[in-house]
DNA sequence: ATGGCATGGATACCATGA
């Protein structure tokens, strides 16, 4: 089973890329972030035509997440628990049933948090704290769980071209990285780091300053696996070539393969 | 070329992002 995540930076602007990539990569489950539209405006028919079930949690203009799955999505639930006043569309989870049991996938778009001296960073840290609580609860079930999305966290210096330039940034500040490490401390595995120690495994390149051409990237799109999922991990990939397409997203897809028997 | 952006949604620029 292949599970992928991609921040598309507007699903309507990126629909052609998304359809081509879905055919090439052939993921079974996809987590999309920054769809940047309300649910009614999501191009669901074109995606359903490729054999996917679709659930969305969108909002006008900003944010927005979606789950695509070749298997029926059960228990599709938007919003991360812990703050009823948080109206940003940044989280949706779903469950699929296989012969061997269920797989739960949480699709998330973690707040950017810049500038760090503002309430935006406070919001980011609180969101990460809520994600930690959510993960604690879900891990108790001892089922395959995948947290996939744009975490807006650079986990370590090897995950950024020029660490010195990012020390004060909300994506790389010590408190941000510590909060991410707390997730791993629960027993979650960073899938990419389970298969390689190599530096420069970037998933995002800024549109500005020729960042792509200079390979000034950062690794901020992640798939975190519960022990029951990590035990089944057989492969991880970053579809870097997608960043070279015409009018691309600034993020590229990341995928994992799990050895789970199909339904 | 010595500075290089993209998106949506109100326009005839702005907020947001990372």
mmCIF file of C-alpha atoms (C1' of nucleotides) in Angstrom, chain B residues 3-15:
data_model
loop_
_atom_site.group_PDB
_atom_site.id
_atom_site.type_symbol
_atom_site.label_atom_id
_atom_site.label_comp_id
_atom_site.label_asym_id
_atom_site.label_seq_id
_atom_site.Cartn_x
_atom_site.Cartn_y
_atom_site.Cartn_z
ATOM 1 C "C1'" DG B 3 17.690 40.369 -8.571
ATOM 2 C "C1'" DG B 4 15.022 37.041 -9.324
ATOM 3 C "C1'" DC B 5 7.419 34.546 -6.392
ATOM 4 C "C1'" DA B 6 2.718 32.502 -6.255
ATOM 5 C "C1'" DT B 7 -1.972 32.337 -4.599
ATOM 6 C "C1'" DG B 8 -7.025 34.105 -3.864
ATOM 7 C "C1'" DG B 9 -9.912 37.715 -3.448
ATOM 8 C "C1'" DA B 10 -11.057 41.696 -2.670
ATOM 9 C "C1'" DT B 11 -9.180 44.860 -7.095
ATOM 10 C "C1'" DA B 12 -6.835 48.770 -9.711
ATOM 11 C "C1'" DC B 13 -3.295 46.219 -4.098
ATOM 12 C "C1'" DC B 14 -3.174 43.270 -0.135
ATOM 13 C "C1'" DA B 15 -2.656 39.336 3.096
#
